[in-house]
XYZ file of C-alpha atoms in Angstrom:
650
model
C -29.970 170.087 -31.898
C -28.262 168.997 -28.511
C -30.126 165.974 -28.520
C -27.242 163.695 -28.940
C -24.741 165.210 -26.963
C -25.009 163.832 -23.533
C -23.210 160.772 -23.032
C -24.415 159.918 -19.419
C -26.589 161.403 -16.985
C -24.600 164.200 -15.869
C -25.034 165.655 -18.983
C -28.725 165.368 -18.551
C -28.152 167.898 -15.845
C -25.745 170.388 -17.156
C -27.458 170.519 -20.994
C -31.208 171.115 -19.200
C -29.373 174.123 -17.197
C -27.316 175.460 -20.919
C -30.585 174.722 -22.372
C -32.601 177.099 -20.072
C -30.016 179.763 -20.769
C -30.305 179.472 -24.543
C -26.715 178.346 -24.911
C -25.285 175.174 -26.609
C -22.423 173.164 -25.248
C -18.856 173.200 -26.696
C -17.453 171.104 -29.068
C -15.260 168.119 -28.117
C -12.090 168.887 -27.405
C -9.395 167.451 -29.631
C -7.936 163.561 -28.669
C -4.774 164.983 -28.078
C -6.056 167.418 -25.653
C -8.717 164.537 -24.224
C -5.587 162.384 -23.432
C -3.276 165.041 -21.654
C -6.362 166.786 -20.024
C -6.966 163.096 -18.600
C -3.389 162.529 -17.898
C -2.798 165.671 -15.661
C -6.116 165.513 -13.873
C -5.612 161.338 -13.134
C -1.746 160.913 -13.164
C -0.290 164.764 -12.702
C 1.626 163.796 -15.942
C 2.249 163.818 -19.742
C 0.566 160.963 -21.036
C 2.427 158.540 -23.071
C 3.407 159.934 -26.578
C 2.610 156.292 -28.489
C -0.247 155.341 -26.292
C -1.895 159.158 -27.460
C -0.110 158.882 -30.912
C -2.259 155.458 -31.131
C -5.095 157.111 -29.112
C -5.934 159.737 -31.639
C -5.596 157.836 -34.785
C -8.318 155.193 -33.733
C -9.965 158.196 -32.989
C -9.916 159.814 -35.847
C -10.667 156.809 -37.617
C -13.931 155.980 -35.499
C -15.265 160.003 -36.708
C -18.388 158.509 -37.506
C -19.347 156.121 -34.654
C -19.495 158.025 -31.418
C -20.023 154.510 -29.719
C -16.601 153.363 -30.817
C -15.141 156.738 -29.791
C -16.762 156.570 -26.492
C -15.237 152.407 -25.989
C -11.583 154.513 -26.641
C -12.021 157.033 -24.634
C -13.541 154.704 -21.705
C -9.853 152.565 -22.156
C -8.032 155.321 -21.556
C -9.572 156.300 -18.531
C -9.374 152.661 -17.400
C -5.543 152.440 -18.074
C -5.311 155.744 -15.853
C -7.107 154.761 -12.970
C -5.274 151.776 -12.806
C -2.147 153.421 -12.727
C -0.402 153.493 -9.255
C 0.453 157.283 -10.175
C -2.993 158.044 -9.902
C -2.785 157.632 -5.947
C -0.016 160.117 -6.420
C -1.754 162.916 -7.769
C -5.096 162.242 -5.975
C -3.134 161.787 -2.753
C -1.612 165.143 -3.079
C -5.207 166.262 -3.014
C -6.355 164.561 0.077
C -2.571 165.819 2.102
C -3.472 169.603 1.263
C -6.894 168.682 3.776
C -4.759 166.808 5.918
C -2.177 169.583 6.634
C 0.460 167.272 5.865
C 4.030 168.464 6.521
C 7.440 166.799 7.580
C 7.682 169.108 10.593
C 6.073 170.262 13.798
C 5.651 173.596 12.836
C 6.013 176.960 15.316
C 9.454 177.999 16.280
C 11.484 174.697 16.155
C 9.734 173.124 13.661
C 10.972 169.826 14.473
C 11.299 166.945 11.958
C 8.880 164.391 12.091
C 10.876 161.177 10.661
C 7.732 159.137 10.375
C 5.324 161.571 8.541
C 6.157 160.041 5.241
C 4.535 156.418 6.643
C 0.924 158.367 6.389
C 1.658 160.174 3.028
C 2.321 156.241 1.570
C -1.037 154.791 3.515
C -3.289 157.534 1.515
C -1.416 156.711 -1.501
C -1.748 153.051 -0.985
C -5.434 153.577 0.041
C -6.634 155.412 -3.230
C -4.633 152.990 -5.085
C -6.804 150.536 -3.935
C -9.840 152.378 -3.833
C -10.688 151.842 -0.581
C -14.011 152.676 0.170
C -14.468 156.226 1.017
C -16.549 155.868 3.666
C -13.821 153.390 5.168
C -11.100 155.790 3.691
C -12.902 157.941 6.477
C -13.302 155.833 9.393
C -9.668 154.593 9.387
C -8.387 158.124 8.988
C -10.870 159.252 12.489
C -10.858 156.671 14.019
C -8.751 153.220 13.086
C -6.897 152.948 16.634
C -10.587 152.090 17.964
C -11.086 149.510 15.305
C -11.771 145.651 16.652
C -8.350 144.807 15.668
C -7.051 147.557 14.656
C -4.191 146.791 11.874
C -0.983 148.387 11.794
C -2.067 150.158 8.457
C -5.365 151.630 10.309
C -3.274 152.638 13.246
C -0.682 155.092 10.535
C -4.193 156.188 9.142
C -5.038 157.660 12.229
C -2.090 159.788 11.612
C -3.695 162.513 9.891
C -4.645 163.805 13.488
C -1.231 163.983 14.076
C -0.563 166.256 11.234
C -1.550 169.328 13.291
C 1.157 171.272 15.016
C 2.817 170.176 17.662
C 4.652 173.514 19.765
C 8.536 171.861 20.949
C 9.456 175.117 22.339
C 10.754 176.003 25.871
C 8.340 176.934 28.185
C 5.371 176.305 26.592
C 2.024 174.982 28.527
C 1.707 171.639 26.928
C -1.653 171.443 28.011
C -2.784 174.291 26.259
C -0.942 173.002 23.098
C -2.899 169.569 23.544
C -5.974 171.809 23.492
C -5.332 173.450 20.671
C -4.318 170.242 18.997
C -7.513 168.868 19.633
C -9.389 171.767 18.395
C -7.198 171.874 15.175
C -8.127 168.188 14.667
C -11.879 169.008 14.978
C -11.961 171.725 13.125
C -10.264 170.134 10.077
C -13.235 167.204 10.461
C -15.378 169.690 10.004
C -14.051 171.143 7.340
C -13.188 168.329 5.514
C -15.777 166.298 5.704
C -18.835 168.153 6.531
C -18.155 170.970 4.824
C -18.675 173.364 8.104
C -16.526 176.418 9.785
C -17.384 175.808 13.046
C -13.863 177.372 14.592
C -15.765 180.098 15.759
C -18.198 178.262 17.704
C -15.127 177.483 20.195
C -16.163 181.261 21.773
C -19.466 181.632 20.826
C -22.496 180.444 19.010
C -22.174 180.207 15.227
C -23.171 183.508 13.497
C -25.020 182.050 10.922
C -25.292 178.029 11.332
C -27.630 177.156 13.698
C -24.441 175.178 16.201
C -24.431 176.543 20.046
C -20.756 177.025 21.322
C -22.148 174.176 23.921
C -21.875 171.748 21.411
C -18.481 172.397 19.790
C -17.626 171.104 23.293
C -20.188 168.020 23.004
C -17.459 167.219 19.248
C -14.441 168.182 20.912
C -15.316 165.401 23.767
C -14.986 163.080 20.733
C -11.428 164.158 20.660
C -10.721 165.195 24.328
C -8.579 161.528 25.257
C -7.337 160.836 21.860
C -3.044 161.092 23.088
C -0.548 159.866 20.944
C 1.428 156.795 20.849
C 4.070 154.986 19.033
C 4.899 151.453 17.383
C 7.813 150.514 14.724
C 6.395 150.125 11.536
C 7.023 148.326 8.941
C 10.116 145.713 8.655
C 11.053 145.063 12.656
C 14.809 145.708 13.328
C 16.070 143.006 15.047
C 16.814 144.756 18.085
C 12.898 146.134 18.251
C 12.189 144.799 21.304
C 15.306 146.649 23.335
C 13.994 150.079 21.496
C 10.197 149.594 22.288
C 11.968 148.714 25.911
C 14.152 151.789 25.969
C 11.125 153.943 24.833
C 9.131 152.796 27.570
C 12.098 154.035 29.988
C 12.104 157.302 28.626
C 8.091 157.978 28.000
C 7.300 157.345 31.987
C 8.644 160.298 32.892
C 7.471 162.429 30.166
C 3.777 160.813 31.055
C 4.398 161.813 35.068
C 5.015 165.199 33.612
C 2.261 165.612 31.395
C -0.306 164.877 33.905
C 1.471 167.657 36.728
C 2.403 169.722 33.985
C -2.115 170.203 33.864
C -1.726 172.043 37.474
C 2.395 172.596 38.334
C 3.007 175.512 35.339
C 6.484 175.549 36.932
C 7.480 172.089 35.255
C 6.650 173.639 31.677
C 10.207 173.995 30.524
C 10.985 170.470 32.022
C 8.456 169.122 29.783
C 9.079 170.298 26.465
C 12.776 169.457 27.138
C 11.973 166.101 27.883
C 9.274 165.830 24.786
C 11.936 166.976 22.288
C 14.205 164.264 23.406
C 11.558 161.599 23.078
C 10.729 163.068 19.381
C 14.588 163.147 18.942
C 14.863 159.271 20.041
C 11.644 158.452 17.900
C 12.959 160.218 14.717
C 16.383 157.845 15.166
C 15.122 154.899 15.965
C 12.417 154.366 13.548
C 9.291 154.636 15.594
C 5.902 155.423 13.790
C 3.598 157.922 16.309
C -0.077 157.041 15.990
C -3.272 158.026 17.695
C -4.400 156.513 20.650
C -7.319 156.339 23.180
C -6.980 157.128 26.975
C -8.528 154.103 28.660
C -7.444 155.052 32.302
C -7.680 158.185 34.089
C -10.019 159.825 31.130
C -10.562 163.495 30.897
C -13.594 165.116 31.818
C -14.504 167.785 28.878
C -15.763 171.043 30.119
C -16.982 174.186 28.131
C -14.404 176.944 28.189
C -16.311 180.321 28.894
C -15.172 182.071 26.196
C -13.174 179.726 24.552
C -10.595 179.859 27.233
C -8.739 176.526 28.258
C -8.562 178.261 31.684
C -11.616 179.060 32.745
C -13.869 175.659 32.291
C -17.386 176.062 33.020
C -16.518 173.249 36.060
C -19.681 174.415 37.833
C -21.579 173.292 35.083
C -20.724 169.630 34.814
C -18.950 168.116 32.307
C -20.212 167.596 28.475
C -19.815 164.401 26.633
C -19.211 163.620 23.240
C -22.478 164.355 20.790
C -22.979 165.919 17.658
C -25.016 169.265 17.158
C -28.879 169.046 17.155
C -29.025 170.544 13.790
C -27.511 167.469 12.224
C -28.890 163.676 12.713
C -28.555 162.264 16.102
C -25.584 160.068 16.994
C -25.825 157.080 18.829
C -23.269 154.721 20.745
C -22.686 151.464 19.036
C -23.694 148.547 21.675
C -27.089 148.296 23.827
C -24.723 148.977 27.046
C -22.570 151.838 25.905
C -23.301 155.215 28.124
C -20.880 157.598 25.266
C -19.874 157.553 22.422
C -16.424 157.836 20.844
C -14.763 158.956 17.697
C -15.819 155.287 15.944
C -19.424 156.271 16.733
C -18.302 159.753 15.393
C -16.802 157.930 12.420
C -19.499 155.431 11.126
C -22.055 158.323 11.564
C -20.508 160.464 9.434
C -20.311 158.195 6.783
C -24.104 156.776 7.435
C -26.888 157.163 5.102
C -28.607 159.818 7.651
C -25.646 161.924 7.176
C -25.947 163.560 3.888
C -22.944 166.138 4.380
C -19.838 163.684 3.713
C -21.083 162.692 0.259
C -21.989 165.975 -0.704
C -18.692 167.461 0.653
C -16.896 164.851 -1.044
C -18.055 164.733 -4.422
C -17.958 168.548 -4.923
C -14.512 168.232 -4.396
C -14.248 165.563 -6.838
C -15.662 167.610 -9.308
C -13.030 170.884 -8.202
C -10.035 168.808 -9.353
C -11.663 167.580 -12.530
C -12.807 171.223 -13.248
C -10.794 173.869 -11.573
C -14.056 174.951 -10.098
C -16.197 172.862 -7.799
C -20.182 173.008 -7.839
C -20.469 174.573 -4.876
C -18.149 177.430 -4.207
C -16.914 177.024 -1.241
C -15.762 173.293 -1.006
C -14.984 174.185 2.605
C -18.208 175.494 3.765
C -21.931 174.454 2.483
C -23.549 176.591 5.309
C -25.548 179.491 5.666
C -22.926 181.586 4.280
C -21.622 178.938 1.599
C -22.076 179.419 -2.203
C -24.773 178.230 -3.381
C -24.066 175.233 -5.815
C -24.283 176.114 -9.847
C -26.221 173.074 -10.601
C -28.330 171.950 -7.114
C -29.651 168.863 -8.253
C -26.710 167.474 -9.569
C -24.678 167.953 -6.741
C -27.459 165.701 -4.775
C -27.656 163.494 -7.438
C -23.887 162.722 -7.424
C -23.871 163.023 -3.658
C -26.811 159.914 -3.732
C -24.941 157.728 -6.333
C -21.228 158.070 -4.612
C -23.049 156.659 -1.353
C -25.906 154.763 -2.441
C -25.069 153.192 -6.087
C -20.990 153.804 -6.081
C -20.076 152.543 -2.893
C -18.046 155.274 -1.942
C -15.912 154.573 -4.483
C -13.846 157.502 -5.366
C -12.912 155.796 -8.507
C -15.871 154.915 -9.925
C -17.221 158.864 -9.281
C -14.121 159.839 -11.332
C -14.748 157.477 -14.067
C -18.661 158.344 -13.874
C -17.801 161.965 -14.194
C -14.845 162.005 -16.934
C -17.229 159.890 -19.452
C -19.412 162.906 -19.512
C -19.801 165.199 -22.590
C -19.182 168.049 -20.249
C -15.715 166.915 -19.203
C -14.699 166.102 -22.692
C -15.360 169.162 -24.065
C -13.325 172.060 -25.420
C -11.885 174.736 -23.026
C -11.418 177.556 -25.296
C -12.542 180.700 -24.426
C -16.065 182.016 -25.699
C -15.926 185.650 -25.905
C -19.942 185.943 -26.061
C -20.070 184.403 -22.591
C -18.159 187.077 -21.070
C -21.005 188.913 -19.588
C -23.511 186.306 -19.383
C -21.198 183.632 -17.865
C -17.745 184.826 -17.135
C -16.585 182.458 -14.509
C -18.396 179.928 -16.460
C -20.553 178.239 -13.626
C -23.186 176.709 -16.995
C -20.271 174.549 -17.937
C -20.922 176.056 -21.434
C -16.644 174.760 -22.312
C -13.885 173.103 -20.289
C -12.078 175.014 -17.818
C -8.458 176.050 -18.066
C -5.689 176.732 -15.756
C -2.047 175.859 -14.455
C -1.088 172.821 -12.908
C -0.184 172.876 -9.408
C 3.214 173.174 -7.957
C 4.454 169.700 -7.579
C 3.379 169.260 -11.096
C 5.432 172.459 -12.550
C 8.182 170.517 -11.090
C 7.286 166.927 -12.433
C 6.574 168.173 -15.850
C 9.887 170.105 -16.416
C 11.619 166.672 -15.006
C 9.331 164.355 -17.108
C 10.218 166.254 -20.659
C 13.672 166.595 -20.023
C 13.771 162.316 -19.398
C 15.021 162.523 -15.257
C 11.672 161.909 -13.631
C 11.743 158.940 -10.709
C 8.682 157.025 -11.143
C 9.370 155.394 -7.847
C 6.448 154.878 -5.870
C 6.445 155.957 -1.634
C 9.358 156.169 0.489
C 10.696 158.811 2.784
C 10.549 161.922 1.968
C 13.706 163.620 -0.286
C 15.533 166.617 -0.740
C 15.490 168.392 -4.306
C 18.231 171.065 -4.887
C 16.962 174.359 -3.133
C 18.748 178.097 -2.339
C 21.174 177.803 0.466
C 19.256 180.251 2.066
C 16.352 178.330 2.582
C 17.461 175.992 5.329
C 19.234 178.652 6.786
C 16.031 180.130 7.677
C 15.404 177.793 10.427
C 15.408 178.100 14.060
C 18.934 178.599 15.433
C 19.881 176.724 12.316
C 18.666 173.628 13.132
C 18.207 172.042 10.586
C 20.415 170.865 7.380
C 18.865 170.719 3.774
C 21.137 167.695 2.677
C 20.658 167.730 -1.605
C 19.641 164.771 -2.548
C 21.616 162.428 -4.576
C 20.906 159.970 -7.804
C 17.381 159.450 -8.532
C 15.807 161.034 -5.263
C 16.845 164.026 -7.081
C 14.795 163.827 -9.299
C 11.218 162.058 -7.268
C 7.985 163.459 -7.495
C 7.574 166.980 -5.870
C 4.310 164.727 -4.128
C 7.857 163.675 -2.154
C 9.440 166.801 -1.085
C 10.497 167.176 2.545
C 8.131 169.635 3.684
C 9.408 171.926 6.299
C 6.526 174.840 7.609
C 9.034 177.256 8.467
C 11.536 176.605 5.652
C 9.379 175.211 2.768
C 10.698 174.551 -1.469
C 10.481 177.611 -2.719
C 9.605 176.839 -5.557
C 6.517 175.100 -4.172
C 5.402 178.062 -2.379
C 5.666 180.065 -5.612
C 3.016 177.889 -6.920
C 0.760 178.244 -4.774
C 1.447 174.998 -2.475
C -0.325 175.459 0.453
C 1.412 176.127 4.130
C 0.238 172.997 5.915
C -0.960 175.384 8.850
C -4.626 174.580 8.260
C -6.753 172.549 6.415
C -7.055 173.328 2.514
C -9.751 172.426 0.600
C -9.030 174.430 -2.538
C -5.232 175.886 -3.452
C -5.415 179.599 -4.542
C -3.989 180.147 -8.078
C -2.056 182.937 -8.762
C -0.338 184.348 -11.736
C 2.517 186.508 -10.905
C 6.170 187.489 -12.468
C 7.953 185.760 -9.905
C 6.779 182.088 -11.269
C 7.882 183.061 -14.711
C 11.639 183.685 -13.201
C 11.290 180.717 -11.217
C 10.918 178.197 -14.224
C 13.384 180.656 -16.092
C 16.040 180.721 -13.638
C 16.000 178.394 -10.743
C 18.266 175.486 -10.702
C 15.651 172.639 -10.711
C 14.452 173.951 -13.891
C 17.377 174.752 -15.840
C 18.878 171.692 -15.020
C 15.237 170.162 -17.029
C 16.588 172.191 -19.339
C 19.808 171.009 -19.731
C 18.777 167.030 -19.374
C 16.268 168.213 -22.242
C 18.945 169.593 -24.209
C 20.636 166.577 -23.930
C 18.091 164.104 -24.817
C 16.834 166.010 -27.811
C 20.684 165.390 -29.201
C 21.068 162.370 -28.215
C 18.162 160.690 -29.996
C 18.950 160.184 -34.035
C 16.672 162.747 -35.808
C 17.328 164.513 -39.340
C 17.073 168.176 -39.037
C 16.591 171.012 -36.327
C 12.637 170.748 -37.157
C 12.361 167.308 -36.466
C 14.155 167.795 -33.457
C 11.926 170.751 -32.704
C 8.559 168.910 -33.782
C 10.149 166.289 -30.971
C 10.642 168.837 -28.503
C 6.796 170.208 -29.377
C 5.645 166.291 -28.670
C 7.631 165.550 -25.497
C 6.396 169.008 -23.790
C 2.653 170.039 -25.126
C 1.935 166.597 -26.808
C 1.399 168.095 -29.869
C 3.483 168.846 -33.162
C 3.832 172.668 -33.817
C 2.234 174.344 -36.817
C 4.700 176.235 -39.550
C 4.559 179.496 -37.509
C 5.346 177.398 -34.441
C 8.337 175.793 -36.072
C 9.332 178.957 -37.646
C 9.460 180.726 -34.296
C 11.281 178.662 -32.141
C 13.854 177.870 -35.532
C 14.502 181.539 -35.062
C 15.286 181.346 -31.377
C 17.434 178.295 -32.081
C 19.514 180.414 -34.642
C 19.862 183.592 -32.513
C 21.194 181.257 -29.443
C 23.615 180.003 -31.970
C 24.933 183.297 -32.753
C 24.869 184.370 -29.261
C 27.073 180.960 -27.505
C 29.331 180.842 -30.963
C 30.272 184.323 -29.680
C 30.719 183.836 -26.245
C 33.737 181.829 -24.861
C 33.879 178.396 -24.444
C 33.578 178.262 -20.600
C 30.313 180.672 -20.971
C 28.601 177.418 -23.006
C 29.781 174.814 -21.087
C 28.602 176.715 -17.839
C 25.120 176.820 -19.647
C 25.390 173.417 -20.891
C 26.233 172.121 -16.816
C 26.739 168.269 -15.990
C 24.234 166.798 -19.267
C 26.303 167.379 -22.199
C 25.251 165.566 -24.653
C 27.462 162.991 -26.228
C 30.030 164.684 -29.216
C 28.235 167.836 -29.175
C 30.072 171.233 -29.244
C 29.611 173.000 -26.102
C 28.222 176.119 -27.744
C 25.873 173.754 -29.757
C 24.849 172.210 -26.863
C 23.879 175.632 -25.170
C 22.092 176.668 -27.729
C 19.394 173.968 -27.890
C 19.449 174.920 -23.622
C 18.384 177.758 -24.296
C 15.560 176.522 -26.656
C 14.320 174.237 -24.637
C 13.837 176.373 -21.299
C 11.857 178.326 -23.455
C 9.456 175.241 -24.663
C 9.409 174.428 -20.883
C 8.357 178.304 -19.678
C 5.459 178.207 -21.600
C 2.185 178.910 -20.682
C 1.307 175.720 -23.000
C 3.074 173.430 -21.331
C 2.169 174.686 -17.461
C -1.442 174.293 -18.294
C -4.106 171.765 -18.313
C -6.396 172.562 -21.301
C-alpha cells in the first residue's frame, strides 16, 4: 500500500528499512507546516504569509494530482535556495565547526576587528554554492593557491579562529603549538569525521592512527604563521599603514624566533603582540594564513605529547597522512613534501571517501534534528553506527560523484523526499519500538536554535534587519555581561537603529562574555569545534523569552503593529497575531483562550496607574492608543511569542 509514496530515491531507502519493520510512513504534513518547516530549515525564518497563503491554496486545489503538488512544492524550495538568507542560516551551521568568535579567547579575550570578513566569505560562498570540495580547499588551504585571491586568502581564516593566548608571560611558542594542534584537530573533525586529539600522546585507542603520524598531519600545519592585508575598499592612505605595519611586525618577528629558546623575552612578546593586534583592529587590517617560505620548521614528535621534549634524536617527520587512509601524494613530478594544498585536494579526491560521507550526514542533521550517523563528529571505531548504511553511501557517492559537491543540490535532492515532507507528530505505538525514531517512521520535531529564538521574536513583531554581512553588532544585553571581562576591558556599546535589530547570525561574539541569551539556547562556546549543538529544555529559557529586554521589546513592537494595522475586532486581530507568529489561524478554543487573556490584561492595566502601562507599553506605542490598551495587547503578545508553537520547527 506504500507503493506510491516515495517521491525520489531516498525514499527507496528509508520505505525498504519501515517496510522490514512492518511500519508505514506518516502522512504528509500539512502545506502550512511544509512551507514554515522549509522556511526555518533553509532561511532560519517565517516564511512569507501571502507566498504560503498562495502556497497552500494551489495546494489544496492540486489534492488529486501529486505531480502538480510535487511542481509546488519543488518552487518553493527553489525560491528558498535562492534566497541570500539561506547563506545565513546555513552559514551559522558551518561557523559552529569553525569555532567562530569575535575574540581571542583565554584571559584577555581580545577583539578581533576583522573576524566578521570570514563570517561574510562563508556566507557569500554558500550563497553561491561554491563547490564543496572547493568550499574546502579555500578554507585549508587558499593562501597556497596559484594566485591566490583576496577572497581565498580571508577563507583561510577559519584557521585563525582558534585561540590565540594575549596574556603576559605566556610561551608563545607553546601557544603556536597548540594553535596548530587546535587547527588539526578541527580538520579532523570536521571533515573526516575523526577524534584524533588523543593521538597527540599516544596511539589511538580504537582507530588504527599511531601517535607518529598525528605528527606526519601536524607537519601539514607546522609553518602555516599568520599574516595580514587590508581588505576590501583600500583607504587612501593604505600604503603608509601596510608601511607602518611593517615597522612594527620586525620586531615582533625577531622576538618570535628568540622567544623559541630565550623564555626570558616571554612577557616582551605578548606585550608587543597585543599592540600589533591593537594597531590591526584600528587600522583595518584583515589577518590571514600564511606559509613560511624561509627558515621552515623542522616537525618533530613530542614524546608524550610534550612541545618540550621533541623526539630530536629521531629525525624529523614530514607532512603525510595516516596509513589507514589513502596515500597522499605531492602535486608536481619534482616535489620532495607535501603541503596543506596536497592535504586539501586529497581530502576532497575521489579516493577519499570520508569528506562526502562526513558532509552529507551533516546535511541530513540540520534537515532532521538527527543525522544518520550519530555522531556527526566521529565515524570511527567508536562512532554510531549509521540508521540507514546504504543510504548514507549512496548520498555520500551522489554529493561527490553526480552533485558536484554541491551543497545545494544535496539539500534540494533531500527536501523533495517523501520522508522530509512528512508529518512530525508523535506516534505513541513507536515508543518502544522506535523512540528516538532512527526508521524515519514521521518528521522530527524540536526548537530552533538560539539566533533564531531571537530572529523570530524580531521578525513577528515587524523590527527584523534583513541586511545582509557587515561587522559584527551589539544587541541590548545585561550590564553585567561586559562587566565580566578581564580588568574590564572591554565596553558592550548597544547598538543603535537597525543594527539593533540584525540577525543574531551577527552578534559580537565575545568567549568570555558571550549574549546571554545565546548561551541559554544552547549556542555553542566557540572553544572547539561543534558539529552538533546540544538542545536543552530548561526553566531558565522560558524566563528568558518572558522577561529579557530583547524579547519584550518584540513584544512591544508586536503590540504595536497588531494596532496599527486596520482590522475589525480583537479576533481578527488575534487570528493576525496567530498568522504572523505560527503561520497558522487559531481554532475556536485557540481564539477563545487567548480572548480571555486579552480581557484579564485589560482588567489588570485599567487598574493599575497610568505610568505602570506606559512602562509596559516602552518606546512602541502605538499610534492613538490608550496606554493601558496598549499594555494589554503586550501582554498578549509575549505570550503568542513564549510559545512552544512558535519556538519550534514542526
Amino acid at each position: 500500500k506504500n507503493e506510491s509514496w516515495g517521491r525520489n530515491e531516498i525514499d527507496r531507502f528509508v520505505l525498504a528499512r519501515l517496510e522490514k519493520e512492518g511500519i508505514a510512513p506518516s502522512p504528509e504534513a500539512d502545506p502550512q507546516t511544509l512551507a514554515r518547516r522549509l522556511s526555518l530549515d533553509l532561511l532560519g525564518l517565517q516564511p512569507d504569509l501571502e507566498r504560503v497563503g498562495r502556497f497552500a491554496r494551489e495546494w489544496k486545489a492540486a489534492e488529486a494530482s501529486p505531480e502538480t503538488r510535487d511542481a509546488l512544492w519543488r518552487d518553493l524550495v527553489e525560491e528558498m535556495l535562492a534566497s541570500p538568507h539561506f547563506g545565513e542560516r546555513w552559514g551559522r551551521h558551518w561557523l559552529d565547526e569553525a569555532r567562530y568568535a569575535d575574540s581571542s579567547g583565554y584571559e584577555k579575550d581580545s577583539t578581533r576587528a576583522d573576524a566578521w570578513r570570514f563570517r561574510d566569505w562563508v556566507i557569500g560562498a554558500i550563497n553561491d554554492d561554491l563547490p564543496f570540495d572547493q568550499f574546502t580547499i579555500r578554507q585549508v588551504a587558499g593562501d597556497l593557491l596559484p594566485e591566490a585571491t583576496e577572497a581565498d586568502r580571508i577563507a583561510t581564516k577559519f584557521h585563525l579562529m582558534s585561540q590565540f593566548n594575549l596574556e603576559g608571560g605566556v610561551d608563545a611558542e607553546e601557544d603556536r603549538v597548540k594553535r596548530n594542534i587546535d587547527r588539526l584537530n578541527t580538520v579532523g573533525a570536521t571533515w573526516l569525521g575523526t577524534s584524533i586529539g588523543c593521538v597527540q600522546c599516544h596511539n589511538h585507542p580504537y582507530d588504527p592512527i599511531a601517535h607518529e603520524e598525528f605528527y606526519e598531519l601536524y607537519a601539514f600545519f607546522d609553518n602555516a604563521d599568520w599574516d595580514a592585508m587590508i581588505a576590501g575598499d583600500q583607504p587612501e592612505d593604505c600604503a603608509e599603514r601596510i608601511a607602518k605595519r611593517q615597522e612594527q611586525w620586525e620586531p615582533v618577528a625577531k622576538l618570535l624566533e628568540e622567544q623559541v629558546t630565550d623564555k626570558n623575552l616571554a612577557t616582551q612578546l605578548q606585550a608587543a603582540l597585543t599592540k600589533l593586534r591593537n594597531y590591526d583592529n584600528a587600522n583595518g587590517f584583515t589577518r590571514v594564513l600564511s606559509e613560511r617560505t624561509e627558515n621552515r620548521r623542522a616537525t618533530y614528535v613530542f614524546d608524550r605529547g610534550n612541545f618540550q621534549t621533541p623526539r630530536t634524536d629521531d629525525g624529523p617527520v614530514f607532512p603525510d597522512t595516516p596509513a589507514v587512509w589513502p596515500p597522499l601524494k605531492p602535486r608536481g613530478e619534482t616535489a620532495e613534501t607535501a603541503d596543506r594544498l596536497d592535504l586539501a585536494h586529497w581530502m576532497v579526491s575521489e579516493a577519499q571517501p570520508l569528506v562526502p560521507r562526513v558532509t552529507v550526514n551533516k546535511i541530513w542533521m540540520h534537515l532532521f534534528g538527527a543525522p544518520l550517523a550519530g555522531t556527526p563528529q566521529d565515524i570511527g571505531m567508536r562512532g554510531d553506527p549509521p540508521s540507514h548504511p546504504e543510504l548514507l553511501d549512496w548520498l555520500a557517492w551522489r554529493f561527490s560523484r553526480e552533485l558536484g559537491w554541491s551543497r545545494k543540490a544535496m539539500i534540494r535532492e533531500i527536501v523533495t523526499s517523501a520522508t522530509y515532507r512528512q508529518a512530525s507528530v508523535h506516534r505513541p505505538k513507536l515508543v518502544d519500538r522506535d523512540p528516538d525514531n532512527r526508521l524515519l517512521a514521521r518528521q522530527n520535531r524540536y526548537r530552533v536554535d538560539g539566533e533564531i529564538v531571537r530572529d523570530l521574536s524580531l521578525q513577528s513583531a515587524g523590527l527584523l534587519s534583513r541586511k545582509i554581512g557587515g561587522p559584527s553588532v551589539f544587541p541590548p544585553v545585561p550590564q553585567d555581561v561586559a562587566s565580566e571581562s578581564y580588568a574590564n576591558n572591554f565596553k558592550w556599546n548597544t547598538s543603535k537603529g537597525e543594527d539593533r535589530y540584525r540577525r543574531g547570525l551577527y552578534t559580537f561574539f565575545k568567549r568570555t562574555a558571550p549574549d546571554p541569551n545565546l548561551v541559554t539556547f544552547d549556542c555553542p562556546d566557540a572553544s572547539m569545534s561543534i558539529q552538533a549543538r546540544a538542545r536543552s529544555n530548561t526553566p531558565l529559557q522560558a524566563l528568558a523569552t518572558l522577561q529579557n529586554e530583547v524579547f519584550h521589546e518584540a513584544a512591544q513592537a508586536f503590540a504595536k503593529r497588531l494596532l496599527e494595522t486596520e482590522l475589525p475586532s480583537d479576533d481578527a486581530r488575534i487570528d493576525r497575531a496567530f498568522a504572523w507568529t505560527l503561520g497558522r489561524a487559531p481554532d475556536s478554543e485557540e481564539r477563545q483562550v487567548v480572548g480571555y487573556l486579552l480581557a484579564d490584561a485589560r482588567k489588570e492595566f485599567a487598574a493599575a496607574d497610568a505610568e505602570t502601562a506606559a512602562a509596559v507599553v516602552g518606546e512602541h506605542a502605538a499610534t492613538g492608543i490608550p496606554a493601558a490598551e496598549n499594555a494589554a495587547w503586550v501582554a498578549t503578545g509575549r505570550i503568542l511569542l513564549n510559545l512552544d508553537e512558535f519556538l519550534t520547527r514542526e
